mmCIF file of C-alpha atoms in Angstrom:
data_model
loop_
_atom_site.group_PDB
_atom_site.id
_atom_site.type_symbol
_atom_site.label_atom_id
_atom_site.label_comp_id
_atom_site.label_asym_id
_atom_site.label_seq_id
_atom_site.Cartn_x
_atom_site.Cartn_y
_atom_site.Cartn_z
ATOM 1 C CA UNK A 17 0.000 0.000 0.000
ATOM 2 C CA UNK A 18 0.994 3.623 -0.612
ATOM 3 C CA UNK A 19 2.886 5.795 1.884
ATOM 4 C CA UNK A 20 0.201 7.710 3.794
ATOM 5 C CA UNK A 21 2.098 9.566 6.536
ATOM 6 C CA UNK A 22 0.978 13.186 6.575
ATOM 7 C CA UNK A 23 -1.926 12.682 4.177
ATOM 8 C CA UNK A 24 -5.138 14.551 4.906
ATOM 9 C CA UNK A 25 -8.523 12.808 5.151
ATOM 10 C CA UNK A 26 -11.987 14.327 5.465
ATOM 11 C CA UNK A 27 -14.710 12.138 7.026
ATOM 12 C CA UNK A 28 -18.409 12.908 7.010
ATOM 13 C CA UNK A 29 -20.248 10.980 9.703
ATOM 14 C CA UNK A 30 -17.122 10.882 11.867
ATOM 15 C CA UNK A 31 -19.182 10.661 15.076
ATOM 16 C CA UNK A 32 -20.967 7.506 13.896
ATOM 17 C CA UNK A 33 -19.952 3.876 14.290
ATOM 18 C CA UNK A 34 -17.980 3.624 11.045
ATOM 19 C CA UNK A 35 -16.599 7.136 11.272
ATOM 20 C CA UNK A 36 -15.113 6.562 14.703
ATOM 21 C CA UNK A 37 -13.400 3.314 13.693
ATOM 22 C CA UNK A 38 -12.148 4.891 10.466
ATOM 23 C CA UNK A 39 -10.774 7.926 12.309
ATOM 24 C CA UNK A 40 -8.830 5.615 14.637
ATOM 25 C CA UNK A 41 -7.461 3.640 11.684
ATOM 26 C CA UNK A 42 -6.346 6.697 9.721
ATOM 27 C CA UNK A 43 -4.739 8.350 12.734
ATOM 28 C CA UNK A 44 -2.815 5.136 13.417
ATOM 29 C CA UNK A 45 -1.587 5.252 9.824
ATOM 30 C CA UNK A 46 -0.305 8.810 10.189
ATOM 31 C CA UNK A 47 -3.102 10.819 8.596
ATOM 32 C CA UNK A 48 -4.337 14.243 9.592
ATOM 33 C CA UNK A 49 -8.094 13.807 9.954
ATOM 34 C CA UNK A 50 -10.878 16.358 9.537
ATOM 35 C CA UNK A 51 -14.437 15.409 10.445
ATOM 36 C CA UNK A 52 -17.863 16.877 9.728
ATOM 37 C CA UNK A 53 -20.160 17.214 12.756
ATOM 38 C CA UNK A 54 -23.764 18.386 12.811
ATOM 39 C CA UNK A 55 -24.384 20.964 15.515
ATOM 40 C CA UNK A 56 -26.755 19.779 18.250
ATOM 41 C CA UNK A 57 -27.803 21.004 21.700
ATOM 42 C CA UNK A 58 -26.259 17.875 23.223
ATOM 43 C CA UNK A 59 -22.815 16.375 22.671
ATOM 44 C CA UNK A 60 -22.698 13.817 19.853
ATOM 45 C CA UNK A 61 -19.002 12.957 19.982
ATOM 46 C CA UNK A 62 -19.198 10.066 22.445
ATOM 47 C CA UNK A 63 -17.706 7.536 20.006
ATOM 48 C CA UNK A 64 -14.588 9.631 19.457
ATOM 49 C CA UNK A 65 -14.132 11.241 22.894
ATOM 50 C CA UNK A 66 -11.430 8.711 23.744
ATOM 51 C CA UNK A 67 -9.365 10.067 20.849
ATOM 52 C CA UNK A 68 -9.501 13.548 22.371
ATOM 53 C CA UNK A 69 -8.005 12.130 25.543
ATOM 54 C CA UNK A 70 -4.715 11.986 23.636
ATOM 55 C CA UNK A 71 -3.221 15.506 23.642
ATOM 56 C CA UNK A 72 -0.962 14.576 20.732
ATOM 57 C CA UNK A 73 -4.024 14.023 18.523
ATOM 58 C CA UNK A 74 -6.750 16.480 19.448
ATOM 59 C CA UNK A 75 -6.169 19.851 17.846
ATOM 60 C CA UNK A 76 -3.017 18.696 16.077
ATOM 61 C CA UNK A 77 -4.050 15.722 13.927
ATOM 62 C CA UNK A 78 -7.824 15.551 14.458
ATOM 63 C CA UNK A 79 -10.079 18.508 13.708
ATOM 64 C CA UNK A 80 -13.874 18.725 13.815
ATOM 65 C CA UNK A 81 -15.962 21.149 11.771
ATOM 66 C CA UNK A 82 -19.630 22.018 12.113
ATOM 67 C CA UNK A 83 -21.643 21.461 8.975
ATOM 68 C CA UNK A 84 -24.329 19.382 7.309
ATOM 69 C CA UNK A 85 -24.418 17.223 4.193
ATOM 70 C CA UNK A 86 -27.553 19.049 3.046
ATOM 71 C CA UNK A 87 -25.662 22.378 3.019
ATOM 72 C CA UNK A 88 -23.681 22.124 -0.191
ATOM 73 C CA UNK A 89 -22.014 25.527 0.067
ATOM 74 C CA UNK A 90 -20.756 24.913 3.582
ATOM 75 C CA UNK A 91 -19.442 21.507 2.549
ATOM 76 C CA UNK A 92 -17.687 22.941 -0.504
ATOM 77 C CA UNK A 93 -16.071 25.649 1.611
ATOM 78 C CA UNK A 94 -14.774 23.108 4.133
ATOM 79 C CA UNK A 95 -13.357 20.829 1.439
ATOM 80 C CA UNK A 96 -11.572 23.749 -0.234
ATOM 81 C CA UNK A 97 -10.153 24.944 3.105
ATOM 82 C CA UNK A 98 -8.929 21.570 4.374
ATOM 83 C CA UNK A 99 -7.711 20.294 0.947
ATOM 84 C CA UNK A 100 -7.973 16.572 1.751
ATOM 85 C CA UNK A 101 -6.234 13.852 -0.221
ATOM 86 C CA UNK A 102 -9.091 11.479 0.588
ATOM 87 C CA UNK A 103 -12.778 12.057 1.371
ATOM 88 C CA UNK A 104 -14.873 9.373 3.066
ATOM 89 C CA UNK A 105 -18.602 10.077 2.848
ATOM 90 C CA UNK A 106 -20.084 8.024 5.690
ATOM 91 C CA UNK A 107 -22.724 10.546 6.772
ATOM 92 C CA UNK A 108 -26.401 9.805 6.134
ATOM 93 C CA UNK A 109 -29.825 9.294 7.635
ATOM 94 C CA UNK A 110 -28.935 5.643 7.954
ATOM 95 C CA UNK A 111 -31.869 3.962 9.691
ATOM 96 C CA UNK A 112 -33.950 1.969 7.208
ATOM 97 C CA UNK A 113 -37.166 1.905 9.252
ATOM 98 C CA UNK A 114 -36.942 5.639 10.000
ATOM 99 C CA UNK A 115 -36.569 6.359 6.280
ATOM 100 C CA UNK A 116 -40.205 5.344 5.771
ATOM 101 C CA UNK A 117 -41.197 8.045 8.278
ATOM 102 C CA UNK A 118 -38.785 10.658 6.880
ATOM 103 C CA UNK A 119 -38.398 9.865 3.169
ATOM 104 C CA UNK A 120 -37.722 13.431 1.998
ATOM 105 C CA UNK A 121 -35.072 14.148 4.614
ATOM 106 C CA UNK A 122 -33.495 10.735 3.938
ATOM 107 C CA UNK A 123 -33.189 11.598 0.255
ATOM 108 C CA UNK A 124 -31.756 15.021 1.052
ATOM 109 C CA UNK A 125 -29.135 13.767 3.512
ATOM 110 C CA UNK A 126 -28.302 10.363 2.048
ATOM 111 C CA UNK A 127 -28.797 10.991 -1.662
ATOM 112 C CA UNK A 128 -28.320 14.703 -2.359
ATOM 113 C CA UNK A 129 -25.746 14.854 0.461
ATOM 114 C CA UNK A 130 -23.539 12.454 -1.472
ATOM 115 C CA UNK A 131 -23.911 14.632 -4.559
ATOM 116 C CA UNK A 132 -22.785 17.659 -2.523
ATOM 117 C CA UNK A 133 -19.648 15.737 -1.503
ATOM 118 C CA UNK A 134 -18.893 14.766 -5.088
ATOM 119 C CA UNK A 135 -19.379 18.304 -6.328
ATOM 120 C CA UNK A 136 -17.063 19.670 -3.629
ATOM 121 C CA UNK A 137 -14.456 17.098 -4.666
ATOM 122 C CA UNK A 138 -14.844 18.011 -8.339
ATOM 123 C CA UNK A 139 -14.133 21.659 -7.548
ATOM 124 C CA UNK A 140 -11.130 20.771 -5.382
ATOM 125 C CA UNK A 141 -9.718 18.567 -8.129
ATOM 126 C CA UNK A 142 -9.159 21.641 -10.291
ATOM 127 C CA UNK A 143 -6.096 22.325 -8.175
ATOM 128 C CA UNK A 144 -5.427 19.087 -6.285
ATOM 129 C CA UNK A 145 -6.017 15.373 -6.878
ATOM 130 C CA UNK A 146 -8.494 13.890 -4.430
ATOM 131 C CA UNK A 147 -10.016 10.437 -3.936
ATOM 132 C CA UNK A 148 -13.600 9.891 -2.750
ATOM 133 C CA UNK A 149 -15.163 6.936 -0.956
ATOM 134 C CA UNK A 150 -18.961 6.680 -1.027
ATOM 135 C CA UNK A 151 -20.617 4.468 1.588
ATOM 136 C CA UNK A 152 -23.055 2.365 -0.391
ATOM 137 C CA UNK A 153 -25.230 -0.314 1.184
ATOM 138 C CA UNK A 154 -26.377 -3.887 0.701
ATOM 139 C CA UNK A 155 -29.912 -2.524 1.218
ATOM 140 C CA UNK A 156 -29.698 -1.388 -2.417
ATOM 141 C CA UNK A 157 -30.177 -5.032 -3.468
ATOM 142 C CA UNK A 158 -33.528 -5.085 -1.663
ATOM 143 C CA UNK A 159 -35.731 -7.753 -3.204
ATOM 144 C CA UNK A 160 -32.643 -9.655 -4.282
ATOM 145 C CA UNK A 161 -32.472 -10.888 -7.865
ATOM 146 C CA UNK A 162 -29.610 -13.335 -7.248
ATOM 147 C CA UNK A 163 -27.770 -14.889 -4.316
ATOM 148 C CA UNK A 164 -25.075 -14.205 -3.306
ATOM 149 C CA UNK A 165 -24.945 -10.545 -4.278
ATOM 150 C CA UNK A 166 -21.881 -9.209 -6.107
ATOM 151 C CA UNK A 167 -20.813 -5.913 -7.678
ATOM 152 C CA UNK A 168 -22.772 -6.948 -10.798
ATOM 153 C CA UNK A 169 -26.063 -7.846 -9.093
ATOM 154 C CA UNK A 170 -28.897 -5.467 -10.155
ATOM 155 C CA UNK A 171 -30.360 -3.212 -7.490
ATOM 156 C CA UNK A 172 -33.986 -3.534 -6.367
ATOM 157 C CA UNK A 173 -34.362 -1.102 -3.434
ATOM 158 C CA UNK A 174 -37.186 -1.648 -0.948
ATOM 159 C CA UNK A 175 -37.036 1.488 1.217
ATOM 160 C CA UNK A 176 -36.546 5.268 0.879
ATOM 161 C CA UNK A 177 -33.086 4.761 2.409
ATOM 162 C CA UNK A 178 -32.134 2.173 -0.188
ATOM 163 C CA UNK A 179 -33.467 4.358 -3.010
ATOM 164 C CA UNK A 180 -31.355 7.273 -1.762
ATOM 165 C CA UNK A 181 -28.284 5.032 -1.618
ATOM 166 C CA UNK A 182 -28.886 3.845 -5.201
ATOM 167 C CA UNK A 183 -29.038 7.489 -6.308
ATOM 168 C CA UNK A 184 -25.744 8.211 -4.511
ATOM 169 C CA UNK A 185 -24.161 5.091 -6.030
ATOM 170 C CA UNK A 186 -24.954 6.141 -9.594
ATOM 171 C CA UNK A 187 -23.878 9.744 -9.012
ATOM 172 C CA UNK A 188 -20.525 8.418 -7.790
ATOM 173 C CA UNK A 189 -20.126 6.344 -10.952
ATOM 174 C CA UNK A 190 -21.206 9.340 -13.037
ATOM 175 C CA UNK A 191 -18.613 11.666 -11.491
ATOM 176 C CA UNK A 192 -15.961 8.993 -11.988
ATOM 177 C CA UNK A 193 -16.755 8.719 -15.683
ATOM 178 C CA UNK A 194 -17.621 12.342 -16.438
ATOM 179 C CA UNK A 195 -14.900 14.179 -14.503
ATOM 180 C CA UNK A 196 -12.159 11.553 -14.172
ATOM 181 C CA UNK A 197 -12.619 11.729 -10.407
ATOM 182 C CA UNK A 198 -11.194 8.863 -8.351
ATOM 183 C CA UNK A 199 -14.540 7.977 -6.771
ATOM 184 C CA UNK A 200 -15.527 4.525 -5.520
ATOM 185 C CA UNK A 201 -18.525 2.832 -3.947
ATOM 186 C CA UNK A 202 -18.074 0.434 -1.065
ATOM 187 C CA UNK A 203 -21.162 -1.791 -1.006
ATOM 188 C CA UNK A 204 -21.029 -2.829 2.629
ATOM 189 C CA UNK A 205 -23.221 -5.529 4.067
ATOM 190 C CA UNK A 206 -24.387 -5.239 7.670
ATOM 191 C CA UNK A 207 -21.523 -4.448 10.008
ATOM 192 C CA UNK A 208 -21.978 -4.111 13.746
ATOM 193 C CA UNK A 209 -19.991 -3.336 16.898
ATOM 194 C CA UNK A 210 -20.355 -2.101 20.467
ATOM 195 C CA UNK A 211 -20.550 1.377 18.926
ATOM 196 C CA UNK A 212 -23.652 0.551 16.865
ATOM 197 C CA UNK A 213 -26.587 2.860 17.528
ATOM 198 C CA UNK A 214 -29.024 1.421 20.056
ATOM 199 C CA UNK A 215 -31.989 1.629 17.665
ATOM 200 C CA UNK A 216 -30.342 -0.820 15.232
ATOM 201 C CA UNK A 217 -31.478 -4.400 15.740
ATOM 202 C CA UNK A 218 -28.210 -6.034 16.855
ATOM 203 C CA UNK A 219 -27.467 -3.384 19.466
ATOM 204 C CA UNK A 220 -31.101 -3.276 20.519
ATOM 205 C CA UNK A 221 -30.803 -7.008 21.210
ATOM 206 C CA UNK A 222 -27.535 -6.854 23.179
ATOM 207 C CA UNK A 223 -28.629 -3.837 25.222
ATOM 208 C CA UNK A 224 -31.969 -5.405 26.100
ATOM 209 C CA UNK A 225 -30.545 -8.854 26.880
ATOM 210 C CA UNK A 226 -27.898 -7.514 29.253
ATOM 211 C CA UNK A 227 -30.463 -5.309 31.011
ATOM 212 C CA UNK A 228 -32.812 -8.283 31.336
ATOM 213 C CA UNK A 229 -29.960 -10.330 32.806
ATOM 214 C CA UNK A 230 -29.536 -7.732 35.583
ATOM 215 C CA UNK A 231 -33.249 -7.240 36.196
ATOM 216 C CA UNK A 232 -33.383 -3.764 34.625
ATOM 217 C CA UNK A 233 -35.802 -4.741 31.835
ATOM 218 C CA UNK A 234 -38.619 -7.278 31.543
ATOM 219 C CA UNK A 235 -38.848 -8.144 27.847
ATOM 220 C CA UNK A 236 -37.453 -7.462 24.372
ATOM 221 C CA UNK A 237 -39.823 -6.815 21.463
ATOM 222 C CA UNK A 238 -38.665 -7.270 17.859
ATOM 223 C CA UNK A 239 -40.119 -7.426 14.351
ATOM 224 C CA UNK A 240 -39.208 -9.979 11.680
ATOM 225 C CA UNK A 241 -37.029 -12.638 13.324
ATOM 226 C CA UNK A 242 -36.642 -14.580 10.084
ATOM 227 C CA UNK A 243 -34.921 -11.806 8.093
ATOM 228 C CA UNK A 244 -31.472 -13.000 7.038
ATOM 229 C CA UNK A 245 -28.408 -10.759 7.081
ATOM 230 C CA UNK A 246 -24.696 -10.976 6.353
ATOM 231 C CA UNK A 247 -23.229 -9.548 9.577
ATOM 232 C CA UNK A 248 -19.593 -8.497 10.087
ATOM 233 C CA UNK A 249 -17.548 -6.315 12.434
ATOM 234 C CA UNK A 250 -17.327 -2.600 11.615
ATOM 235 C CA UNK A 251 -13.667 -2.493 12.646
ATOM 236 C CA UNK A 252 -12.835 -4.924 9.836
ATOM 237 C CA UNK A 253 -14.840 -3.020 7.265
ATOM 238 C CA UNK A 254 -13.178 0.385 7.657
ATOM 239 C CA UNK A 255 -9.890 -1.260 6.645
ATOM 240 C CA UNK A 256 -11.629 -2.236 3.408
ATOM 241 C CA UNK A 257 -12.772 1.354 2.842
ATOM 242 C CA UNK A 258 -9.213 2.589 3.152
ATOM 243 C CA UNK A 259 -7.884 -0.121 0.845
ATOM 244 C CA UNK A 260 -10.338 0.914 -1.864
ATOM 245 C CA UNK A 261 -8.802 4.395 -1.974
ATOM 246 C CA UNK A 262 -5.257 2.971 -2.114
ATOM 247 C CA UNK A 263 -6.104 0.805 -5.137
ATOM 248 C CA UNK A 264 -4.527 1.777 -8.460
ATOM 249 C CA UNK A 265 -7.822 2.369 -10.249
ATOM 250 C CA UNK A 266 -11.236 3.477 -8.946
ATOM 251 C CA UNK A 267 -13.579 0.499 -8.745
ATOM 252 C CA UNK A 268 -16.622 -0.490 -6.718
ATOM 253 C CA UNK A 269 -16.343 -3.309 -4.162
ATOM 254 C CA UNK A 270 -18.619 -5.469 -2.032
ATOM 255 C CA UNK A 271 -17.489 -6.006 1.572
ATOM 256 C CA UNK A 272 -19.194 -8.940 3.297
ATOM 257 C CA UNK A 273 -18.536 -12.095 5.307
ATOM 258 C CA UNK A 274 -20.170 -14.483 2.834
ATOM 259 C CA UNK A 275 -22.276 -15.949 5.643
ATOM 260 C CA UNK A 276 -25.924 -15.226 6.395
ATOM 261 C CA UNK A 277 -27.890 -15.736 9.603
ATOM 262 C CA UNK A 278 -31.396 -14.867 10.761
ATOM 263 C CA UNK A 279 -32.192 -12.232 13.338
ATOM 264 C CA UNK A 280 -33.463 -15.133 15.432
ATOM 265 C CA UNK A 281 -30.002 -16.746 15.345
ATOM 266 C CA UNK A 282 -28.370 -13.552 16.582
ATOM 267 C CA UNK A 283 -30.894 -13.423 19.426
ATOM 268 C CA UNK A 284 -30.080 -17.037 20.264
ATOM 269 C CA UNK A 285 -26.357 -16.311 20.381
ATOM 270 C CA UNK A 286 -26.767 -13.287 22.625
ATOM 271 C CA UNK A 287 -29.273 -14.863 25.011
ATOM 272 C CA UNK A 288 -27.192 -18.049 25.090
ATOM 273 C CA UNK A 289 -24.113 -16.127 26.238
ATOM 274 C CA UNK A 290 -26.195 -14.703 29.083
ATOM 275 C CA UNK A 291 -27.949 -18.017 29.864
ATOM 276 C CA UNK A 292 -31.402 -16.544 29.213
ATOM 277 C CA UNK A 293 -34.511 -18.243 27.793
ATOM 278 C CA UNK A 294 -35.631 -16.590 24.553
ATOM 279 C CA UNK A 295 -39.230 -17.836 24.860
ATOM 280 C CA UNK A 296 -39.544 -16.195 28.262
ATOM 281 C CA UNK A 297 -38.167 -12.789 27.343
ATOM 282 C CA UNK A 298 -38.591 -12.129 23.583
ATOM 283 C CA UNK A 299 -41.839 -11.053 21.934
ATOM 284 C CA UNK A 300 -42.981 -9.828 18.507
ATOM 285 C CA UNK A 301 -44.381 -6.338 17.958
ATOM 286 C CA UNK A 302 -45.922 -5.585 14.512
ATOM 287 C CA UNK A 303 -44.782 -1.961 14.810
ATOM 288 C CA UNK A 304 -41.247 -3.084 14.049
ATOM 289 C CA UNK A 305 -42.067 -4.672 10.698
ATOM 290 C CA UNK A 306 -41.081 -2.634 7.653
ATOM 291 C CA UNK A 307 -43.698 -1.682 5.024
ATOM 292 C CA UNK A 308 -41.485 -3.523 2.497
ATOM 293 C CA UNK A 309 -39.182 -6.169 3.939
ATOM 294 C CA UNK A 310 -35.748 -7.295 2.726
ATOM 295 C CA UNK A 311 -35.658 -11.006 3.497
ATOM 296 C CA UNK A 312 -32.197 -12.184 2.471
ATOM 297 C CA UNK A 313 -28.826 -10.463 2.095
ATOM 298 C CA UNK A 314 -25.658 -12.457 1.422
ATOM 299 C CA UNK A 315 -22.558 -10.830 -0.037
ATOM 300 C CA UNK A 316 -19.719 -12.178 -2.155
ATOM 301 C CA UNK A 317 -16.520 -10.231 -1.380
ATOM 302 C CA UNK A 318 -14.303 -12.258 -3.722
ATOM 303 C CA UNK A 319 -13.314 -9.177 -5.733
ATOM 304 C CA UNK A 320 -12.155 -7.333 -2.590
ATOM 305 C CA UNK A 321 -10.152 -10.362 -1.483
ATOM 306 C CA UNK A 322 -8.488 -10.749 -4.883
ATOM 307 C CA UNK A 323 -7.722 -7.095 -5.662
ATOM 308 C CA UNK A 324 -7.456 -5.508 -2.226
ATOM 309 C CA UNK A 325 -6.333 -8.413 -0.077
ATOM 310 C CA UNK A 326 -9.289 -7.764 2.223
ATOM 311 C CA UNK A 327 -11.529 -10.247 3.999
ATOM 312 C CA UNK A 328 -13.667 -10.239 7.139
ATOM 313 C CA UNK A 329 -11.852 -11.675 10.153
ATOM 314 C CA UNK A 330 -14.529 -11.583 12.884
ATOM 315 C CA UNK A 331 -17.289 -14.221 12.887
ATOM 316 C CA UNK A 332 -20.796 -13.651 14.218
ATOM 317 C CA UNK A 333 -20.205 -15.566 17.434
ATOM 318 C CA UNK A 334 -17.178 -13.414 18.314
ATOM 319 C CA UNK A 335 -19.080 -10.270 17.335
ATOM 320 C CA UNK A 336 -22.031 -11.180 19.551
ATOM 321 C CA UNK A 337 -19.741 -11.856 22.516
ATOM 322 C CA UNK A 338 -17.873 -8.576 21.987
ATOM 323 C CA UNK A 339 -21.133 -6.622 22.006
ATOM 324 C CA UNK A 340 -22.551 -8.500 24.994
ATOM 325 C CA UNK A 341 -19.432 -7.903 27.086
ATOM 326 C CA UNK A 342 -19.560 -4.189 26.324
ATOM 327 C CA UNK A 343 -23.268 -3.815 27.018
ATOM 328 C CA UNK A 344 -23.139 -5.960 30.136
ATOM 329 C CA UNK A 345 -20.725 -3.431 31.621
ATOM 330 C CA UNK A 346 -23.107 -0.622 30.672
ATOM 331 C CA UNK A 347 -25.952 -2.491 32.380
ATOM 332 C CA UNK A 348 -23.827 -3.033 35.512
ATOM 333 C CA UNK A 349 -23.058 0.689 35.603
ATOM 334 C CA UNK A 350 -26.755 1.442 35.226
ATOM 335 C CA UNK A 351 -27.647 -0.980 38.031
ATOM 336 C CA UNK A 352 -25.041 0.553 40.329
ATOM 337 C CA UNK A 353 -26.521 4.020 39.828
ATOM 338 C CA UNK A 354 -29.998 2.693 40.566
ATOM 339 C CA UNK A 355 -28.984 1.242 43.944
#
């Protein structure tokens, strides 16, 4: 891989799960990292606060900037000022179920937001070469037309979120072809971690199960337990993002484990670790079903393995245990405060 010491990266969505892991990775590799943060009345930097504990990083190699993907002018100004070598667009309204409730905002942030990033990069490229990573999603495959899904599988989106991601995908390809911009799509299948948002199903499960184990919660309610997903560890996947931008030519890549499991199986793993009876504590609530369901996602990352030397290294069992151990400590802290 190329020498990266002193390179500049710009990350949208830096306070999210993927953004925090990517920031850690790039800082370890010697990058200077700039991140886009939406202003809020409460602090949103919890996933990267530990980085600020290092005085050699905060304010010298890691810089945060207020802005929003829907504000194209602000984004363009920041990109021109920071002059990054690499841009990672990880920001989005990323919750599939919420996208049905907020379809317009989802399109603005997830779809048009990606276009704003690409346009800012196009303008920067007039004076400096820049490479752009666009976070695409396995949700774009939707009502899958073949299994497993590869870079050549047609898209059939089943949610406003997926439709917005398809739009962003094609704009990325368009800017690559039209403006000779080094722009790539990483089609990532589900990737989880202890830093996953608590409204996403895997984290919802581990948080609830650990609270149930300590008597802080009575039951867990879920939607479709039979939905099948290809689940990996987010820490593995950010390495793949970086490798895509070090590749000689801009290409799109699937990142996946090549293994699919049901939501029910993940529940079984988590509750098994905690020695809890699923039948006693888990119920179904129709409110959590999507208007249009995606039943089966299974990725083929052969291209990434061949060309990038990347493959997932964390299996679902290890991932479940990692998340349970983290959330069990949170539950213990919560119980201690309650007593």
